[in-house]
PDB file of C-alpha atoms in Angstrom:
ATOM      1  CA  GLN S   1      76.742  30.405  59.246  1.00  0.00           C
ATOM      2  CA  VAL S   2      79.548  31.933  56.902  1.00  0.00           C
ATOM      3  CA  HIS S   3      81.016  35.213  56.734  1.00  0.00           C
ATOM      4  CA  VAL S   4      83.144  36.917  53.780  1.00  0.00           C
ATOM      5  CA  VAL S   5      84.468  40.286  55.616  1.00  0.00           C
ATOM      6  CA  GLU S   6      86.616  42.678  53.151  1.00  0.00           C
ATOM      7  CA  SER S   7      89.243  45.599  53.786  1.00  0.00           C
ATOM      8  CA  GLY S   8      91.410  47.723  52.479  1.00  0.00           C
ATOM      9  CA  GLY S   9      89.515  50.374  49.669  1.00  0.00           C
ATOM     10  CA  GLY S  10      90.247  53.621  49.517  1.00  0.00           C
ATOM     11  CA  LEU S  11      90.921  56.446  47.397  1.00  0.00           C
ATOM     12  CA  VAL S  12      94.129  56.658  45.869  1.00  0.00           C
ATOM     13  CA  GLN S  13      96.300  58.988  43.062  1.00  0.00           C
ATOM     14  CA  PRO S  14      96.805  57.373  39.564  1.00  0.00           C
ATOM     15  CA  GLY S  15      99.765  54.790  40.022  1.00  0.00           C
ATOM     16  CA  GLY S  16      99.372  53.969  43.614  1.00  0.00           C
ATOM     17  CA  SER S  17      98.653  50.872  45.085  1.00  0.00           C
ATOM     18  CA  LEU S  18      96.513  49.600  47.733  1.00  0.00           C
ATOM     19  CA  ARG S  19      95.741  46.158  49.484  1.00  0.00           C
ATOM     20  CA  LEU S  20      92.454  44.439  49.634  1.00  0.00           C
ATOM     21  CA  SER S  21      92.231  41.760  52.311  1.00  0.00           C
ATOM     22  CA  CYS S  22      89.479  39.041  52.557  1.00  0.00           C
ATOM     23  CA  ALA S  23      88.719  36.865  55.209  1.00  0.00           C
ATOM     24  CA  ALA S  24      86.087  33.866  55.343  1.00  0.00           C
ATOM     25  CA  SER S  25      84.791  33.096  58.698  1.00  0.00           C
ATOM     26  CA  GLY S  26      82.290  30.420  60.466  1.00  0.00           C
ATOM     27  CA  SER S  27      81.001  26.757  60.175  1.00  0.00           C
ATOM     28  CA  ILE S  28      84.182  26.276  57.113  1.00  0.00           C
ATOM     29  CA  VAL S  29      85.290  22.696  56.597  1.00  0.00           C
ATOM     30  CA  ASN S  30      86.815  23.238  53.016  1.00  0.00           C
ATOM     31  CA  LEU S  31      87.489  26.705  51.107  1.00  0.00           C
ATOM     32  CA  ASN S  32      88.704  26.479  47.839  1.00  0.00           C
ATOM     33  CA  THR S  33      88.774  29.006  45.522  1.00  0.00           C
ATOM     34  CA  MET S  34      88.473  32.466  45.855  1.00  0.00           C
ATOM     35  CA  GLY S  35      88.434  35.471  43.865  1.00  0.00           C
ATOM     36  CA  TRP S  36      88.067  39.194  43.119  1.00  0.00           C
ATOM     37  CA  TYR S  37      85.432  40.891  40.907  1.00  0.00           C
ATOM     38  CA  ARG S  38      84.590  44.397  40.560  1.00  0.00           C
ATOM     39  CA  GLN S  39      81.313  46.580  39.391  1.00  0.00           C
ATOM     40  CA  THR S  40      81.377  49.949  38.233  1.00  0.00           C
ATOM     41  CA  PRO S  41      77.944  51.922  38.241  1.00  0.00           C
ATOM     42  CA  GLY S  42      75.320  50.660  35.256  1.00  0.00           C
ATOM     43  CA  LYS S  43      77.606  47.771  34.897  1.00  0.00           C
ATOM     44  CA  GLN S  44      78.077  43.827  35.594  1.00  0.00           C
ATOM     45  CA  ARG S  45      80.527  42.455  37.786  1.00  0.00           C
ATOM     46  CA  ASP S  46      83.380  41.273  35.959  1.00  0.00           C
ATOM     47  CA  LEU S  47      86.220  38.679  37.342  1.00  0.00           C
ATOM     48  CA  VAL S  48      89.309  40.763  38.499  1.00  0.00           C
ATOM     49  CA  ALA S  49      90.769  37.414  39.540  1.00  0.00           C
ATOM     50  CA  THR S  50      90.970  33.823  41.203  1.00  0.00           C
ATOM     51  CA  ILE S  51      93.333  31.857  43.432  1.00  0.00           C
ATOM     52  CA  THR S  52      92.454  27.983  43.205  1.00  0.00           C
ATOM     53  CA  ARG S  53      93.585  26.664  47.592  1.00  0.00           C
ATOM     54  CA  GLU S  54      96.554  24.921  45.717  1.00  0.00           C
ATOM     55  CA  GLY S  55      97.464  28.337  44.830  1.00  0.00           C
ATOM     56  CA  THR S  56      96.734  28.362  40.929  1.00  0.00           C
ATOM     57  CA  THR S  57      96.127  32.199  39.870  1.00  0.00           C
ATOM     58  CA  ASN S  58      94.069  33.150  36.708  1.00  0.00           C
ATOM     59  CA  SER S  59      93.564  37.358  36.072  1.00  0.00           C
ATOM     60  CA  VAL S  60      91.736  39.340  33.388  1.00  0.00           C
ATOM     61  CA  GLU S  61      94.721  41.016  31.202  1.00  0.00           C
ATOM     62  CA  SER S  62      93.789  44.183  31.752  1.00  0.00           C
ATOM     63  CA  VAL S  63      95.398  43.494  35.537  1.00  0.00           C
ATOM     64  CA  LYS S  64      98.218  41.297  34.390  1.00  0.00           C
ATOM     65  CA  GLY S  65     102.055  42.570  35.653  1.00  0.00           C
ATOM     66  CA  ARG S  66      99.970  45.385  38.061  1.00  0.00           C
ATOM     67  CA  PHE S  67      97.496  43.073  40.459  1.00  0.00           C
ATOM     68  CA  THR S  68      98.334  39.631  42.198  1.00  0.00           C
ATOM     69  CA  ILE S  69      96.328  37.482  43.986  1.00  0.00           C
ATOM     70  CA  SER S  70      97.395  35.611  47.032  1.00  0.00           C
ATOM     71  CA  ARG S  71      96.178  33.848  50.014  1.00  0.00           C
ATOM     72  CA  ASP S  72      96.861  32.207  53.408  1.00  0.00           C
ATOM     73  CA  ASN S  73      94.815  29.324  53.979  1.00  0.00           C
ATOM     74  CA  ALA S  74      95.861  29.174  57.749  1.00  0.00           C
ATOM     75  CA  LYS S  75      94.410  32.493  57.872  1.00  0.00           C
ATOM     76  CA  ASN S  76      91.058  32.097  55.665  1.00  0.00           C
ATOM     77  CA  THR S  77      92.154  35.007  53.805  1.00  0.00           C
ATOM     78  CA  VAL S  78      92.451  35.901  50.372  1.00  0.00           C
ATOM     79  CA  TYR S  79      94.499  39.396  49.026  1.00  0.00           C
ATOM     80  CA  LEU S  80      94.776  41.716  45.870  1.00  0.00           C
ATOM     81  CA  GLN S  81      97.991  43.671  46.101  1.00  0.00           C
ATOM     82  CA  MET S  82      96.818  46.628  43.186  1.00  0.00           C
ATOM     83  CA  ASN S  83     100.090  48.387  41.888  1.00  0.00           C
ATOM     84  CA  SER S  84     100.085  50.766  39.569  1.00  0.00           C
ATOM     85  CA  LEU S  85      96.907  51.993  39.712  1.00  0.00           C
ATOM     86  CA  LYS S  86      94.655  53.542  36.707  1.00  0.00           C
ATOM     87  CA  PRO S  87      91.454  55.339  36.694  1.00  0.00           C
ATOM     88  CA  GLU S  88      90.038  52.500  34.960  1.00  0.00           C
ATOM     89  CA  ASP S  89      90.123  50.366  37.750  1.00  0.00           C
ATOM     90  CA  THR S  90      88.251  52.645  39.718  1.00  0.00           C
ATOM     91  CA  ALA S  91      84.969  49.678  40.761  1.00  0.00           C
ATOM     92  CA  VAL S  92      83.624  47.956  43.953  1.00  0.00           C
ATOM     93  CA  TYR S  93      85.638  45.464  44.519  1.00  0.00           C
ATOM     94  CA  TYR S  94      83.931  42.270  45.756  1.00  0.00           C
ATOM     95  CA  CYS S  95      85.327  39.162  47.174  1.00  0.00           C
ATOM     96  CA  ASN S  96      83.621  35.741  46.877  1.00  0.00           C
ATOM     97  CA  ALA S  97      85.236  32.078  48.232  1.00  0.00           C
ATOM     98  CA  ALA S  98      83.666  28.808  47.587  1.00  0.00           C
ATOM     99  CA  VAL S  99      83.196  27.061  50.923  1.00  0.00           C
ATOM    100  CA  VAL S 100      81.614  23.818  52.054  1.00  0.00           C
ATOM    101  CA  SER S 101      80.062  24.506  55.681  1.00  0.00           C
ATOM    102  CA  ARG S 102      79.152  22.666  58.351  1.00  0.00           C
ATOM    103  CA  TYR S 103      75.593  23.419  57.858  1.00  0.00           C
ATOM    104  CA  LEU S 104      75.033  22.893  54.203  1.00  0.00           C
ATOM    105  CA  GLY S 105      77.744  20.524  53.656  1.00  0.00           C
ATOM    106  CA  ILE S 106      77.727  21.500  49.986  1.00  0.00           C
ATOM    107  CA  GLU S 107      79.960  23.950  48.310  1.00  0.00           C
ATOM    108  CA  TYR S 108      78.304  27.307  47.803  1.00  0.00           C
ATOM    109  CA  THR S 109      79.928  30.456  46.947  1.00  0.00           C
ATOM    110  CA  TYR S 110      79.951  33.733  49.154  1.00  0.00           C
ATOM    111  CA  TRP S 111      80.185  36.789  48.657  1.00  0.00           C
ATOM    112  CA  GLY S 112      81.616  40.180  50.700  1.00  0.00           C
ATOM    113  CA  GLN S 113      80.006  43.021  50.575  1.00  0.00           C
ATOM    114  CA  GLY S 114      81.989  44.923  48.427  1.00  0.00           C
ATOM    115  CA  THR S 115      85.030  47.808  48.846  1.00  0.00           C
ATOM    116  CA  GLN S 116      85.135  51.211  47.174  1.00  0.00           C
ATOM    117  CA  VAL S 117      88.125  51.307  45.194  1.00  0.00           C
ATOM    118  CA  THR S 118      88.879  54.953  43.570  1.00  0.00           C
ATOM    119  CA  VAL S 119      91.860  56.327  41.771  1.00  0.00           C
ATOM    120  CA  SER S 120      91.816  59.646  40.836  1.00  0.00           C
ATOM    121  CA  SER S 121      93.929  62.536  41.359  1.00  0.00           C
TER     122      SER S 121
END
């Protein structure tokens, strides 16, 4: 059993900052690429940023220079530092983690429950 748990969402004014955290736990053998996605009502879930186990990052153009993804392998945790937030960043943010678990023995992508980020004045 693998659990992915997020925290850090909330309500901020435009230009403000939030730091999202996502911790994976359970019968983890290998924790590989982790990422952040976001979704607004009526829209599909879109990629925001990913980070490999080695620390290679990728992010969409709309968040470059404002959002930073990082990870702490010792804690099985990925972070998303969000600065200079804009109203269009408002969404439910989801964490995912590619995990090889003791139970399955093969890589499977697990999703967090989602955390609401609202940017409004």
